[in-house]
Structures are given as C-alpha cells and as structure tokens.
PDB file of C-alpha atoms in Angstrom:
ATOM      1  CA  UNK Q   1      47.462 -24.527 -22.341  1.00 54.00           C
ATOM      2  CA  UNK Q   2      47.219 -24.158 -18.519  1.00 57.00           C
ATOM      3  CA  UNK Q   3      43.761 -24.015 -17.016  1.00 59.00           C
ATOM      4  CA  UNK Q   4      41.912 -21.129 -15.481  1.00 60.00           C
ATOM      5  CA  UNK Q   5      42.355 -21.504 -11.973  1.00 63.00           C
ATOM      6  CA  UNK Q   6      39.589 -18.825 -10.936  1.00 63.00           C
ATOM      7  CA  UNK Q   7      37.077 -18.590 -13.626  1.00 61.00           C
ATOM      8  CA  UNK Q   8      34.721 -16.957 -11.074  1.00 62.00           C
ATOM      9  CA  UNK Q   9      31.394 -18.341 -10.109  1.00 68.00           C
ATOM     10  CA  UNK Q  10      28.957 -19.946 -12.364  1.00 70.00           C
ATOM     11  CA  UNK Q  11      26.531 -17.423 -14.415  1.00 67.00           C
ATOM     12  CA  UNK Q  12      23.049 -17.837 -13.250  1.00 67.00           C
ATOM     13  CA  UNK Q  13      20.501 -20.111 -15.725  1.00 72.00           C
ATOM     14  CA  UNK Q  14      17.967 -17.623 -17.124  1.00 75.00           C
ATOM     15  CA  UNK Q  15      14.780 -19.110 -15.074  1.00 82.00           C
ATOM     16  CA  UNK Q  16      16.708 -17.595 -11.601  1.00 86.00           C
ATOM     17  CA  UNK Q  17      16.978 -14.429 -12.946  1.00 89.00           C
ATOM     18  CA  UNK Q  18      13.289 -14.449 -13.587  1.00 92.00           C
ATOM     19  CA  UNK Q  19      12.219 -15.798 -10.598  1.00 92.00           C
ATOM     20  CA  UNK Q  20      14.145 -13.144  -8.388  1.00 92.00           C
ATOM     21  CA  UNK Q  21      12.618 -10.791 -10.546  1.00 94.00           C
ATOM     22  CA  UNK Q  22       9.026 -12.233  -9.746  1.00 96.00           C
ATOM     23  CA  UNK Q  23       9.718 -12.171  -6.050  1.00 95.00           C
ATOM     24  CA  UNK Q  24      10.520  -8.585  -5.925  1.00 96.00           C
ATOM     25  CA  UNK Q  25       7.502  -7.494  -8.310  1.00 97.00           C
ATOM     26  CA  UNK Q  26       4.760  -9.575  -6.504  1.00 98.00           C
ATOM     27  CA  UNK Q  27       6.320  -8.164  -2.754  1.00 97.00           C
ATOM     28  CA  UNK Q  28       6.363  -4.762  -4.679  1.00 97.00           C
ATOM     29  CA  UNK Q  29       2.500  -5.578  -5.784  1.00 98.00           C
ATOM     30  CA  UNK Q  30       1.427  -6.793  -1.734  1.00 98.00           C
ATOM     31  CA  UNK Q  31       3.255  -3.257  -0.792  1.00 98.00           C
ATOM     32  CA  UNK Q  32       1.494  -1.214  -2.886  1.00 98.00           C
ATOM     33  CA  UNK Q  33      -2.297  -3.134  -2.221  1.00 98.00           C
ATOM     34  CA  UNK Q  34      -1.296  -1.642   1.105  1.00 98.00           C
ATOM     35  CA  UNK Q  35      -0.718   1.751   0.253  1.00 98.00           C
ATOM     36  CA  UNK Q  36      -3.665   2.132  -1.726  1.00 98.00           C
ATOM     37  CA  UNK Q  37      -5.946   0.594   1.192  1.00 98.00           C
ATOM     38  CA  UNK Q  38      -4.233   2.853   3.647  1.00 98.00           C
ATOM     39  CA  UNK Q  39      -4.439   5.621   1.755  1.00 98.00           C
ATOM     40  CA  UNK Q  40      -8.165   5.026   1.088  1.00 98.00           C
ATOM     41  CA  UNK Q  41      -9.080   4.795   4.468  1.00 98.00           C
ATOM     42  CA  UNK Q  42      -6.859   7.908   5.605  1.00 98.00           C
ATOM     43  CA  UNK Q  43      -9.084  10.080   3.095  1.00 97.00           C
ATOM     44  CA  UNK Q  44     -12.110   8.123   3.885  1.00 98.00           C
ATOM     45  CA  UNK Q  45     -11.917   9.188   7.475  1.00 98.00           C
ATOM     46  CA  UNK Q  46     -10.420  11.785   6.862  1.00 97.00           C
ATOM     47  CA  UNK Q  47      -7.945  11.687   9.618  1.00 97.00           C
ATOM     48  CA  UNK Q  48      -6.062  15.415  10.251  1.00 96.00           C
ATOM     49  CA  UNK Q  49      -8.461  16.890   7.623  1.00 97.00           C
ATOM     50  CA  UNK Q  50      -6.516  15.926   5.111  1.00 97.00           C
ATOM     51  CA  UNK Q  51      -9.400  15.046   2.592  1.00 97.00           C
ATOM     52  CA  UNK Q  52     -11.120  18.685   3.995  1.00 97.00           C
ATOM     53  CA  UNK Q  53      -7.827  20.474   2.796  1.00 96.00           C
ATOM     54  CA  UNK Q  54      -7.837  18.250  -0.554  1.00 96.00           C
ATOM     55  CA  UNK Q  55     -11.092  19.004  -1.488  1.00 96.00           C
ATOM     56  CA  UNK Q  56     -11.086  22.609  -0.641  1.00 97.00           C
ATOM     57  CA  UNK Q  57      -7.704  22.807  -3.113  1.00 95.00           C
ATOM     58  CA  UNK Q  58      -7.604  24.103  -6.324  1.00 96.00           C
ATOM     59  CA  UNK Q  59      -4.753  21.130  -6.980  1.00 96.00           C
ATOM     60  CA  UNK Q  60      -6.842  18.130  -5.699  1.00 96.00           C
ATOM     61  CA  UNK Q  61      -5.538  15.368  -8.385  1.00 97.00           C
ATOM     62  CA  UNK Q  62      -2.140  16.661  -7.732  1.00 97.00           C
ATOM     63  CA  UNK Q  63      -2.086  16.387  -4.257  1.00 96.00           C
ATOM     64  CA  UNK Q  64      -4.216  12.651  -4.257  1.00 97.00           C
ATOM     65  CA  UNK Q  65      -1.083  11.415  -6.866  1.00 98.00           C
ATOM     66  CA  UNK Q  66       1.500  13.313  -4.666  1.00 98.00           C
ATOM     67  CA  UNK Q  67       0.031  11.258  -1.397  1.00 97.00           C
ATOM     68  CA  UNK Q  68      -0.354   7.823  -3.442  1.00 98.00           C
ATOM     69  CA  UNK Q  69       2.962   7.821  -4.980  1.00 98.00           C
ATOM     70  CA  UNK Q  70       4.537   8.263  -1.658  1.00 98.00           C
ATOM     71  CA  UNK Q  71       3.020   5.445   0.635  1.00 98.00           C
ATOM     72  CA  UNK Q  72       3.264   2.992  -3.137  1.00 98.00           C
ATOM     73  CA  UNK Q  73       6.898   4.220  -2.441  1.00 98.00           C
ATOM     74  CA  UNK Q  74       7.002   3.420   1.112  1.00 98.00           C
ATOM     75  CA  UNK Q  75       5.057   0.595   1.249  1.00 98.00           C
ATOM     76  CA  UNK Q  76       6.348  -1.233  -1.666  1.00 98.00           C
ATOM     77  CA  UNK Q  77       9.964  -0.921  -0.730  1.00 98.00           C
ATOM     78  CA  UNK Q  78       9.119  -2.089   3.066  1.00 98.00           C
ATOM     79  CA  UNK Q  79       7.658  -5.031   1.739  1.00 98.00           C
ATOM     80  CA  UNK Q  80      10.402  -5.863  -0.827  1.00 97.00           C
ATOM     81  CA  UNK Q  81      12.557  -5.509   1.651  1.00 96.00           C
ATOM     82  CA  UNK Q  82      10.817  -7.290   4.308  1.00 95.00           C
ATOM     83  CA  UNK Q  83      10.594 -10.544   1.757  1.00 94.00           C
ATOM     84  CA  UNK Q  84      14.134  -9.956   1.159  1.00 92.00           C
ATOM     85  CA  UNK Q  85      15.137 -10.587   4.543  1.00 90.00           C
ATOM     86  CA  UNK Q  86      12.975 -12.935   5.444  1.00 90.00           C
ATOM     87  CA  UNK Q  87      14.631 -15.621   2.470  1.00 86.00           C
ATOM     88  CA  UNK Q  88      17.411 -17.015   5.160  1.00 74.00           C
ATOM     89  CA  UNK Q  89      17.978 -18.359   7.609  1.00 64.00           C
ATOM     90  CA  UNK Q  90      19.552 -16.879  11.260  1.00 61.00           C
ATOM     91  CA  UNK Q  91      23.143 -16.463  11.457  1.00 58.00           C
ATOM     92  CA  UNK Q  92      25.073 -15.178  13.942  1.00 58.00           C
ATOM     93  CA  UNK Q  93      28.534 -16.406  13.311  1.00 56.00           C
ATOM     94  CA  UNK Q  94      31.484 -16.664  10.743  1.00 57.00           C
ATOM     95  CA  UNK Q  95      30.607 -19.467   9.489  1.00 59.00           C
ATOM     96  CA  UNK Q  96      27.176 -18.707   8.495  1.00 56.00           C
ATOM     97  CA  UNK Q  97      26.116 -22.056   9.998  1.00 57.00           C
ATOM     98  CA  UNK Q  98      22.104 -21.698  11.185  1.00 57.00           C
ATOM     99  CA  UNK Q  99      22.533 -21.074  14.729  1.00 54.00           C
ATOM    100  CA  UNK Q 100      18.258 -22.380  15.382  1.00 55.00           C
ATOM    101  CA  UNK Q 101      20.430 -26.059  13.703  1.00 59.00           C
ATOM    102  CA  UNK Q 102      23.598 -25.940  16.246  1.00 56.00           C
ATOM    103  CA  UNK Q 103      22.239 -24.717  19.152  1.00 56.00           C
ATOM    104  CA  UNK Q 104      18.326 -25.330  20.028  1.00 56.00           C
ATOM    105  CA  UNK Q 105      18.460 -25.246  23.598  1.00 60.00           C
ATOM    106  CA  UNK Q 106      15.554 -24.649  25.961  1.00 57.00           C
ATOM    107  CA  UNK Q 107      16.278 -21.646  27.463  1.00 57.00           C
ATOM    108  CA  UNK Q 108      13.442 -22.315  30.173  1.00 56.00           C
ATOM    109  CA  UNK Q 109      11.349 -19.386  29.901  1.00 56.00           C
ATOM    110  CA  UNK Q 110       8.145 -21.355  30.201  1.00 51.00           C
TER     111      UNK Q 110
END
C-alpha cells in the first residue's frame, strides 16, 4: 500500500486543549473583576448621574444587568484578547524569525 504523503498535522493531546481553554477562562475571569470594579465605582460616584437616573427608574435591576453585562462583555473580551496577543513573540518578516533575536541593535536613543 503506498503511504499517506500529507496526513495533515498531528491532533492535539487532550491536556492542550484544556490548557488553552484555561487561559482564555482565567483572562475572561481578570476581564470581568474589572468590569465589575469599574462598574462599581461608576455608580458609586455616580459619574453623569447615572446611579440618580437608575434609582429614580421604575426598571433599576434591568438597567444595573443591562450596564454589567456590557463592560463583563467589553472587558472580558479586551483581556482575552490582550493575553492572546501577548503569547508570541515579535515578528516582522516572512520568516517569522523573532526580529528582538536577529537584530538587537542599540539604536542610541539614550
């Protein structure tokens, strides 16, 4: 029988799966531990009134979800995707050789 000459790349071993998955969940976590302090403190000091024009609602759980889900959104996915991009390395050419490796030169800005 002839061999497979492109049997694609390897499947990932279960533990890398899980430990991507881990990453993104505890940036996810640090994101949304923002929101929830930055949202606290918005109401706290109630910065534009926006606490005044909670409380004085009729809808004040709805609106405190409505303003929590959206900075957890925010948040979260700014951290997830700040962690993402901050797993390599610097690469600026075809390659994808780390240019900091090739080329540390002083550039004399001291």
């Amino acid at each position: 029988m002839p061999e497979k000459l492109n049997a694609g790349p390897k499947p990932q071993k279960r533990g890398e799966e899980l430990k991507i998955i881990k990453f993104m969940l505890t940036h996810l976590m640090y994101g949304g531990v923002g929101s929830v302090v930055f949202g606290v403190l918005v109401l706290y000091f109630d910065i534009g009134g926006i606490w005044t024009l909670a409380s004085a609602s009729r809808d004040t759980l709805i609106f405190i979800f409505l303003l929590f889900f959206g900075m957890f959104i925010t948040f979260g996915g700014i951290s997830m995707g700040a962690g993402v991009m901050m797993l390599g390395g610097f690469s600026d050419n075809d390659d994808y050789d780390d240019e900091r490796r090739y080329n540390h030169k002083d550039d004399g800005a001291n």
